[in-house]
PDB file of C-alpha atoms in Angstrom:
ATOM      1  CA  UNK A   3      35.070 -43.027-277.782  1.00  0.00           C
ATOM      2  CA  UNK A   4      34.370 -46.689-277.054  1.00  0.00           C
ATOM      3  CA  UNK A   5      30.809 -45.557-275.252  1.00  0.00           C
ATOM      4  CA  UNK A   6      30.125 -43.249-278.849  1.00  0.00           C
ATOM      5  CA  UNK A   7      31.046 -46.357-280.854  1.00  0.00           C
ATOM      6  CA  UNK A   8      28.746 -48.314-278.840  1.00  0.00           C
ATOM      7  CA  UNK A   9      25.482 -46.190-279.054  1.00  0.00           C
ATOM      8  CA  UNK A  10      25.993 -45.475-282.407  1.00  0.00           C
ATOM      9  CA  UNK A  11      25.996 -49.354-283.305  1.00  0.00           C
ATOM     10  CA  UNK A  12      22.617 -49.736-280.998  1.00  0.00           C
ATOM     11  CA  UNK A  13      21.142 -47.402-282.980  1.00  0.00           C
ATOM     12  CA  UNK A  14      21.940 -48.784-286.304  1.00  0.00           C
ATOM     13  CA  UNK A  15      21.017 -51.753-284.857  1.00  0.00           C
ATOM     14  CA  UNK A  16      17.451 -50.572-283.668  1.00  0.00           C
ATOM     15  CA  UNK A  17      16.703 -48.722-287.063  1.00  0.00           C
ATOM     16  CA  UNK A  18      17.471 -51.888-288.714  1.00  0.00           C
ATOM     17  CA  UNK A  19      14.891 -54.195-286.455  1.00  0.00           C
ATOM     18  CA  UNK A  20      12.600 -51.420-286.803  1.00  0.00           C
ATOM     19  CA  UNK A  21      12.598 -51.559-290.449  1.00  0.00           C
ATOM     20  CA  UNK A  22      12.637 -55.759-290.201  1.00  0.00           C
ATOM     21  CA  UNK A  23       9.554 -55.463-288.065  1.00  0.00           C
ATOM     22  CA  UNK A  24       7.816 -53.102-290.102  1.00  0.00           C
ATOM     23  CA  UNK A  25       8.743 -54.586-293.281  1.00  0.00           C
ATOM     24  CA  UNK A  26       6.819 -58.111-291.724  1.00  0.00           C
ATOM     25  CA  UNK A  27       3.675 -55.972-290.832  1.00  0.00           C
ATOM     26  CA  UNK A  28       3.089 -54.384-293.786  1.00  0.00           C
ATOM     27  CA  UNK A  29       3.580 -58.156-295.372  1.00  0.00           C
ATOM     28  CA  UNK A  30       1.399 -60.005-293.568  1.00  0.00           C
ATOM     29  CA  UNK A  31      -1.212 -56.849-293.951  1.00  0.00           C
ATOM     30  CA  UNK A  32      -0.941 -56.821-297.247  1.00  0.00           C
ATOM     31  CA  UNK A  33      -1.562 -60.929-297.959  1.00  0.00           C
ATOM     32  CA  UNK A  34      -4.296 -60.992-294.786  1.00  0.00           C
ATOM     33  CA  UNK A  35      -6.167 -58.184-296.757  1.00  0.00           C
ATOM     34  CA  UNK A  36      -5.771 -60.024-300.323  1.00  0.00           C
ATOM     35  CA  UNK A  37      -6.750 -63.212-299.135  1.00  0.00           C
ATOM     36  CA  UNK A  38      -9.403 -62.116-296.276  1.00  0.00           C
ATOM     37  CA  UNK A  39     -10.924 -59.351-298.786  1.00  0.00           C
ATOM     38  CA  UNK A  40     -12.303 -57.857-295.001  1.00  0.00           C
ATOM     39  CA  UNK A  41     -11.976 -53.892-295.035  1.00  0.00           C
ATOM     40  CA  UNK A  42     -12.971 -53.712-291.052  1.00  0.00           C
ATOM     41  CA  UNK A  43     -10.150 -56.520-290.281  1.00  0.00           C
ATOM     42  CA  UNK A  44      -7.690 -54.453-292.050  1.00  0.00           C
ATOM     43  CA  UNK A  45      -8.197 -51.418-291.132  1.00  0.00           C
ATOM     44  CA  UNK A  46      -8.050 -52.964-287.522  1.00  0.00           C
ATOM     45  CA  UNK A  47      -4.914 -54.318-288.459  1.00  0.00           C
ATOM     46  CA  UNK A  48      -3.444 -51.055-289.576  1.00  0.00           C
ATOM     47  CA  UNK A  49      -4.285 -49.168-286.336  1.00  0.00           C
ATOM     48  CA  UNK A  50      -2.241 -51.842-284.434  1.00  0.00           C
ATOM     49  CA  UNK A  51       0.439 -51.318-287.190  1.00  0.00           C
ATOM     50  CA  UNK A  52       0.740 -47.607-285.705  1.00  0.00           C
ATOM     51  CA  UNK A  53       0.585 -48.016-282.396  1.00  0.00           C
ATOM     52  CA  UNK A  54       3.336 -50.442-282.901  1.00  0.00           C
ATOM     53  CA  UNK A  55       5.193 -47.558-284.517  1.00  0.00           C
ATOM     54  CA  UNK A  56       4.879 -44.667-282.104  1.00  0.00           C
ATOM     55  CA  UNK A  57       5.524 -47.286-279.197  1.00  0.00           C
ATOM     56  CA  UNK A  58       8.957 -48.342-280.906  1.00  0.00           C
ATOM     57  CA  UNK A  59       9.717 -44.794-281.990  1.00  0.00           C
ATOM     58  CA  UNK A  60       9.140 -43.658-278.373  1.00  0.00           C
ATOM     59  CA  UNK A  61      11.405 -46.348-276.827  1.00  0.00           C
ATOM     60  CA  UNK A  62      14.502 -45.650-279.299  1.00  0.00           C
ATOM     61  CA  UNK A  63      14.287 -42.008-278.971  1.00  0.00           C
ATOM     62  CA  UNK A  64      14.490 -42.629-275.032  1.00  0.00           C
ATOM     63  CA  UNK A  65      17.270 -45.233-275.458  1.00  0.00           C
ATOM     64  CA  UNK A  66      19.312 -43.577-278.089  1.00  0.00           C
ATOM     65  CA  UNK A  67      20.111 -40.274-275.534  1.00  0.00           C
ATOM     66  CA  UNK A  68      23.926 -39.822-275.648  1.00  0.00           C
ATOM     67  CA  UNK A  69      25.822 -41.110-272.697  1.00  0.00           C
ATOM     68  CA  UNK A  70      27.003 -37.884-270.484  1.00  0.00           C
ATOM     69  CA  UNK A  71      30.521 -38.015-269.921  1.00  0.00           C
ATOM     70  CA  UNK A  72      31.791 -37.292-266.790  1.00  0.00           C
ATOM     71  CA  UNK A  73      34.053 -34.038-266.267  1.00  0.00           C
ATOM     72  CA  UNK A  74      37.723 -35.262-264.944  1.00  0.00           C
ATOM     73  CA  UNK A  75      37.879 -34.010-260.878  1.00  0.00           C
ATOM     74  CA  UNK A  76      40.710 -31.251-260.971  1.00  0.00           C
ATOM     75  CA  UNK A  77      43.584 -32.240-258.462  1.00  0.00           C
ATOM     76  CA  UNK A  78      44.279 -29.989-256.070  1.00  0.00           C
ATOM     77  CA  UNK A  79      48.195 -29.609-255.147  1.00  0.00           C
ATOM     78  CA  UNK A  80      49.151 -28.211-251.892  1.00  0.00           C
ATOM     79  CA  UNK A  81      52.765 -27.265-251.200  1.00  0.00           C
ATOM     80  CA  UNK A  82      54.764 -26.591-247.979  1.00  0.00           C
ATOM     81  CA  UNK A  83      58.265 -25.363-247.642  1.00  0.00           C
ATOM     82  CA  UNK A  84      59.888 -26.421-244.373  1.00  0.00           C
ATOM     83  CA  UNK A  85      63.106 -24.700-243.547  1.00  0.00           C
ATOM     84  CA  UNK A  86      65.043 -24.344-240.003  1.00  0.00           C
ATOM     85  CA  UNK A  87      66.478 -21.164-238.560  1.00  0.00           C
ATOM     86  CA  UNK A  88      69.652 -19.049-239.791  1.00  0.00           C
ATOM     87  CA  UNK A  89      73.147 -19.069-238.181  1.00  0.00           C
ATOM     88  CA  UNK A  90      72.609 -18.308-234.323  1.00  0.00           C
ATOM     89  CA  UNK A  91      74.347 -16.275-231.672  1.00  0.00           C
ATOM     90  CA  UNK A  92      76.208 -18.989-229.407  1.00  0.00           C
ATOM     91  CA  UNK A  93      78.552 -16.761-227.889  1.00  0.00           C
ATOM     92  CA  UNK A  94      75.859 -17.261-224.753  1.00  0.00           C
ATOM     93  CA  UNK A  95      75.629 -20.726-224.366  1.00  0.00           C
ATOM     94  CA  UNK A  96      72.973 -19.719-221.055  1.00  0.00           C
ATOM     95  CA  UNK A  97      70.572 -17.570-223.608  1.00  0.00           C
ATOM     96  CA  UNK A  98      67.774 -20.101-224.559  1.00  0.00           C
ATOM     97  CA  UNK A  99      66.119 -17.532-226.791  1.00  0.00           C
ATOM     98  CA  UNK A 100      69.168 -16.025-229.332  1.00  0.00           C
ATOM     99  CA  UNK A 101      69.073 -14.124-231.969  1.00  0.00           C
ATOM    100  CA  UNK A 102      70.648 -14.878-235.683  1.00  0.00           C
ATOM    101  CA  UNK A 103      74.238 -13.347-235.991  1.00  0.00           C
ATOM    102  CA  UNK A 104      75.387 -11.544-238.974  1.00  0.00           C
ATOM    103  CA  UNK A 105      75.713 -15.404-240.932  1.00  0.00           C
ATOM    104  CA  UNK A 106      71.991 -15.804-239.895  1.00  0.00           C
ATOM    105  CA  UNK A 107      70.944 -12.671-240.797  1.00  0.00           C
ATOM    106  CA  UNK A 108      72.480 -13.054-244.878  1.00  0.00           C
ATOM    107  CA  UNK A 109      70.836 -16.525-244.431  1.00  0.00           C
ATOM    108  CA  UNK A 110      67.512 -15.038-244.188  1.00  0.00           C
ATOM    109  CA  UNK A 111      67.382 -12.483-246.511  1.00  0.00           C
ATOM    110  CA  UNK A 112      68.613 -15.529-248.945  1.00  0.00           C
ATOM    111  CA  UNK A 113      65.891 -16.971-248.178  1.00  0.00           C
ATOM    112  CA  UNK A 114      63.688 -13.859-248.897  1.00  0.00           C
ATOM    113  CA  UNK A 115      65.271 -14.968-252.603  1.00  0.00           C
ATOM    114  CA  UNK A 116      64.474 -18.212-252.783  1.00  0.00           C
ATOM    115  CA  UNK A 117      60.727 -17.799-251.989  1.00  0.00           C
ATOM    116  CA  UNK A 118      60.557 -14.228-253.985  1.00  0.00           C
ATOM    117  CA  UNK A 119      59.380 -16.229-257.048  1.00  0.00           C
ATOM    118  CA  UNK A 120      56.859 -18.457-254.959  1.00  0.00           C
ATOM    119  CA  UNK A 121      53.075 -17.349-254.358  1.00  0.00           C
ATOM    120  CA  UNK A 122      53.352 -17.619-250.639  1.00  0.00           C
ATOM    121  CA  UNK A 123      50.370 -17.726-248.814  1.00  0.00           C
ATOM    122  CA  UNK A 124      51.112 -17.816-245.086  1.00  0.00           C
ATOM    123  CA  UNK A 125      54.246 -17.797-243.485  1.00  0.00           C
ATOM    124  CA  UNK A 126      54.919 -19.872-239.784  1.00  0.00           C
ATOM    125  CA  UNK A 127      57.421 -19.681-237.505  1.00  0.00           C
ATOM    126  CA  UNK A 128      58.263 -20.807-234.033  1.00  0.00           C
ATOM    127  CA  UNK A 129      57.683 -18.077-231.404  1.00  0.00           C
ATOM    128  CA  UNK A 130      61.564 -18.191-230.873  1.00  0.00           C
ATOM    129  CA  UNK A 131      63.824 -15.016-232.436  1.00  0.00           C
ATOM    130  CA  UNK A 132      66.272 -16.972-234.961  1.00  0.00           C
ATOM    131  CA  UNK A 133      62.969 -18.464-236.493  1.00  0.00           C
ATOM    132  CA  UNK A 134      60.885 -15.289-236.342  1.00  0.00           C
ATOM    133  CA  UNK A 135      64.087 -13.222-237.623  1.00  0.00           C
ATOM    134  CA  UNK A 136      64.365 -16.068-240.478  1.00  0.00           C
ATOM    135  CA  UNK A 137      61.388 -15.326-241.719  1.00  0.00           C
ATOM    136  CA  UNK A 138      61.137 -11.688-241.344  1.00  0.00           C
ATOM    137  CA  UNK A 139      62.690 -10.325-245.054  1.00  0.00           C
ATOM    138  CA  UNK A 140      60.197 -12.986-246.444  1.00  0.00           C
ATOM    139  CA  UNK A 141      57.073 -11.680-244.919  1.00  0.00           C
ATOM    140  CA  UNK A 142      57.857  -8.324-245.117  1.00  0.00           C
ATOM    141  CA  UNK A 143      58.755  -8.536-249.140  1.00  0.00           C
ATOM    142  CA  UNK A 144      55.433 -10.651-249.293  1.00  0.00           C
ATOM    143  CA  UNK A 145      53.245  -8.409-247.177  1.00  0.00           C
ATOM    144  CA  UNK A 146      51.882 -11.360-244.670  1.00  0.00           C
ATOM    145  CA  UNK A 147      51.928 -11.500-241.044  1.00  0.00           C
ATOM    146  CA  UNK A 148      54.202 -14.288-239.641  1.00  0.00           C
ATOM    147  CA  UNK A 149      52.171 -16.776-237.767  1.00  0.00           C
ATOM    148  CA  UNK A 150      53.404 -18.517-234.457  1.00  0.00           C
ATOM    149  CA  UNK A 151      52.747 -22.425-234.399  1.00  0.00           C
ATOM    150  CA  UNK A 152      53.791 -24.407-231.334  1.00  0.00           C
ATOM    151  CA  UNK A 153      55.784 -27.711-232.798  1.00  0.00           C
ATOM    152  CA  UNK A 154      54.328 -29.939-229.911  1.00  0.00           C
ATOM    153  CA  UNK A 155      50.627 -29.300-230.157  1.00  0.00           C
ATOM    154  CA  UNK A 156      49.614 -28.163-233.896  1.00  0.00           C
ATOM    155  CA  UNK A 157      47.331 -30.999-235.400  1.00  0.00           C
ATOM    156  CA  UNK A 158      48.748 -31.585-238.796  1.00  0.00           C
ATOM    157  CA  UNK A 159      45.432 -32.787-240.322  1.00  0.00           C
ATOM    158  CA  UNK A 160      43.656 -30.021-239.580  1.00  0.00           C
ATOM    159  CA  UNK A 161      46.845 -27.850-240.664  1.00  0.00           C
ATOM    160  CA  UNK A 162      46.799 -29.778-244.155  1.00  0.00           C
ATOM    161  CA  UNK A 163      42.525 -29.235-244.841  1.00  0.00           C
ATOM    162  CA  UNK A 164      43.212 -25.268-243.579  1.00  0.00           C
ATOM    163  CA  UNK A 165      45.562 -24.844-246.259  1.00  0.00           C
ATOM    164  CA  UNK A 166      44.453 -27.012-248.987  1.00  0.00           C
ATOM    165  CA  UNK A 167      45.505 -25.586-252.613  1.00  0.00           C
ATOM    166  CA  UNK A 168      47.973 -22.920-251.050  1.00  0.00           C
ATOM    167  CA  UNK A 169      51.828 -22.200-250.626  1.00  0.00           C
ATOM    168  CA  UNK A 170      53.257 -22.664-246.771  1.00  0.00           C
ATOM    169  CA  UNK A 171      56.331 -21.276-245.169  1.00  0.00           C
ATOM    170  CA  UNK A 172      57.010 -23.202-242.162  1.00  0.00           C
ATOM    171  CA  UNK A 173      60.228 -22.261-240.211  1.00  0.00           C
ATOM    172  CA  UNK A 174      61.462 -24.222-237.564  1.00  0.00           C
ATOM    173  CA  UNK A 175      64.348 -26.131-235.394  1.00  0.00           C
ATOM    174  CA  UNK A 176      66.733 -29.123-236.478  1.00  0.00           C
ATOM    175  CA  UNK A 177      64.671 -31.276-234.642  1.00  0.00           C
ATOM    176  CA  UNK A 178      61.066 -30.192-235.544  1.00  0.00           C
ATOM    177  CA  UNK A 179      61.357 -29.234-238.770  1.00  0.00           C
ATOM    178  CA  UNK A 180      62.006 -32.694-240.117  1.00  0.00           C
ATOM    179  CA  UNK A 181      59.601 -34.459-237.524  1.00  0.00           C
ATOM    180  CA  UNK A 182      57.329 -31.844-238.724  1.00  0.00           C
ATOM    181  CA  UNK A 183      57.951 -33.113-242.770  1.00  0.00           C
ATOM    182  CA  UNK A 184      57.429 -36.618-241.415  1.00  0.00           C
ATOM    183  CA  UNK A 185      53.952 -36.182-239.890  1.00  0.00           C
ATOM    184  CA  UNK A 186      53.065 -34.233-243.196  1.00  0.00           C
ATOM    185  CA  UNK A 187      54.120 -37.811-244.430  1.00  0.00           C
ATOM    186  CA  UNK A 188      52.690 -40.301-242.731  1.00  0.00           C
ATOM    187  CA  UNK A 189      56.609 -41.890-242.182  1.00  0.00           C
ATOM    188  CA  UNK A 190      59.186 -41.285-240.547  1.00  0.00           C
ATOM    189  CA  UNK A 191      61.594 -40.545-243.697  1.00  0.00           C
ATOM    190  CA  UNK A 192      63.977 -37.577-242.542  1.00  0.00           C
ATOM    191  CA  UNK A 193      65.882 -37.768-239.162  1.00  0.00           C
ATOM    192  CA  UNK A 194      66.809 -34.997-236.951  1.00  0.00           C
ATOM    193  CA  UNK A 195      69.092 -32.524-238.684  1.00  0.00           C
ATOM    194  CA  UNK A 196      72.447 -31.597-237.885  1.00  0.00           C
ATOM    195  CA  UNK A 197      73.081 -29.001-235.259  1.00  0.00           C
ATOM    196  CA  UNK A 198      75.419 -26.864-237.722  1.00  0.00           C
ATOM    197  CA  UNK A 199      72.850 -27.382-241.130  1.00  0.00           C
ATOM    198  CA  UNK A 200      70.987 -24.263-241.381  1.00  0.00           C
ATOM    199  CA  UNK A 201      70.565 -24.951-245.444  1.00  0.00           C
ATOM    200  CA  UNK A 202      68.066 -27.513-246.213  1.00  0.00           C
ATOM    201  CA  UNK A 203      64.408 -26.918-247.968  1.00  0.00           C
ATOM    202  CA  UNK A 204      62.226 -29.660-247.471  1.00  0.00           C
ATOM    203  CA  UNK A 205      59.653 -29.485-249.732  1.00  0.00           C
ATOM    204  CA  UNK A 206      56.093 -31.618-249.180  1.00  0.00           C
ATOM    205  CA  UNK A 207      53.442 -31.167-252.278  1.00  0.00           C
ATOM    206  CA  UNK A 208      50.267 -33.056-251.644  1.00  0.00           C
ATOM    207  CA  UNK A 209      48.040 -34.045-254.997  1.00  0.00           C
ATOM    208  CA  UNK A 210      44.559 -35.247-254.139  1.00  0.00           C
ATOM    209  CA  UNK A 211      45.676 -36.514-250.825  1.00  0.00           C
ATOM    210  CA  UNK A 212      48.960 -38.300-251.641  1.00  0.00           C
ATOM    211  CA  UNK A 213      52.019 -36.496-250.292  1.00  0.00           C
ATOM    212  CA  UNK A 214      55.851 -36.748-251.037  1.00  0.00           C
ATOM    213  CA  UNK A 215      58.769 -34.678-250.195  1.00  0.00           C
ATOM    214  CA  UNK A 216      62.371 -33.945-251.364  1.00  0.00           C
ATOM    215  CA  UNK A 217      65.166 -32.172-249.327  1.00  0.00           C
ATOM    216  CA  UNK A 218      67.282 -29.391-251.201  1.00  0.00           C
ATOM    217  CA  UNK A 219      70.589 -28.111-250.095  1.00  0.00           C
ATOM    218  CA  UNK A 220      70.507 -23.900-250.686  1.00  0.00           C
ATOM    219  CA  UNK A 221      73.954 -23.164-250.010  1.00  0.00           C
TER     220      UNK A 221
END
C-alpha cells in the first residue's frame, strides 16, 4: 500500500512539473514571438516545444509502470509421527526377534485409530516383528506397503527432502525412536524411553525448514 501511495504521489508530482515546464515554454514563446516579431524563430521554437513534450511524455509513461508485487512463497509443512513398538512377548528372554502379545496386538490396532484420520503417506518400520506387527492394521487400513529403514544407517537429510510436504509413520525401538526425533531436530531434546512405555507419539512438523516436536501420551 505504501509502494501504491508512493507512485501515485510521483505521478502527481510529474504531471505537475510537466505542466510547470510547459506553462514556462509556452511563456517565453509567446513574449520571444511578440517582441522578436520573427515567424522562422518561432516556429523553430515551437518544434523544440514538442520534442520536449513527447520526450517527457515518453519518460513518465516508462516511470509511472506499477510496481509488481511479489507473490508470498507458500510454506511447505512436513509432518512425521514417530511411535515405538506394542507390548512384546518376554516370556523368552533368549528370543531377540519377538512378537507383540495380545497387549501389543490391541496397541496396534489403536494405533490403526489414531492415524485413521491422518493422510498417511508412507509408513516405516524396523525390520524387527513387534515394529512390523505395530504397524500392520495401519498399512493395511491405508493400503501402503510398510517400508524397512535400518536406525543406524538412514541419512535423515536425505529422508527429510524425500518426503517433503507429506505425512510419515515411523515405528521404532525405545532407544531409536527418540534419537531418531532428535536428529529430525538438530538437538538432542528427548532421551531414551522407558523400557515399559509403549504409548508415546512424537510428533516433528517441519515449516520451510524449521522443525519442532511435541511428545503425546495415547493411553
Amino acid at each position: 500500500m505504501l509502494e501504491n501511495l508512493k507512485l501515485e504521489g510521483d505521478i502527481k508530482l510529474k504531471s505537475a512539473l510537466r505542466n510547470t515546464i510547459f506553462k514556462d515554454i509556452e511563456l517565453y514563446l509567446v513574449v520571444y514571438f511578440i517582441h522578436a516579431n520573427d515567424c522562422n524563430l518561432f516556429m523553430k521554437a515551437l518544434k523544440i516545444l514538442l520534442v520536449s513534450l513527447i520526450l517527457l511524455n515518453f519518460t513518465s509513461c516508462k516511470d509511472d509502470k506499477p510496481v509488481e508485487e511479489s507473490t508470498p512463497k507458500e510454506s511447505v509443512i512436513s509432518t512425521y509421527y514417530f511411535i515405538r513398538h506394542g507390548e512384546k512377548d518376554r516370556s523368552n528372554p533368549d528370543n531377540r526377534d519377538p512378537e507383540l502379545n495380545q497387549d501389543g496386538l490391541g496397541r496396534a490396532i489403536r494405533w490403526e485409530r489414531v492415524f485413521s484420520e491422518i493422510d498417511l503417506n508412507t509408513i516405516y518400520s524396523t525390520d524387527y516383528e513387534r515394529t512390523m506387527m505395530t504397524a500392520a492394521p495401519t498399512a493395511v487400513s491405508r493400503e501402503l506397503s510398510i517400508q524397512n529403514y535400518d536406525p543406524a544407517t538412514i541419512n535423515v537429510d536425505d529422508f527429510k527432502i524425500i518426503h517433503e510436504g507429506e505425512n510419515v509413520l515411523v515405528v521404532g525401538h525405545s532407544n531409536t525412536t527418540p534419537d531418531f526425533v532428535n536428529k529430525m531436530l538438530g538437538e538432542e531434546k528427548y532421551p531414551a524411553m522407558d523400557d515399559y512405555d509403549n504409548s508415546s507419539l512424537f510428533i516433528v512438523r517441519i515449516i520451510d525448514d524449521k522443525a519442532t516436536a511435541i511428545r503425546l501420551k495415547m493411553d
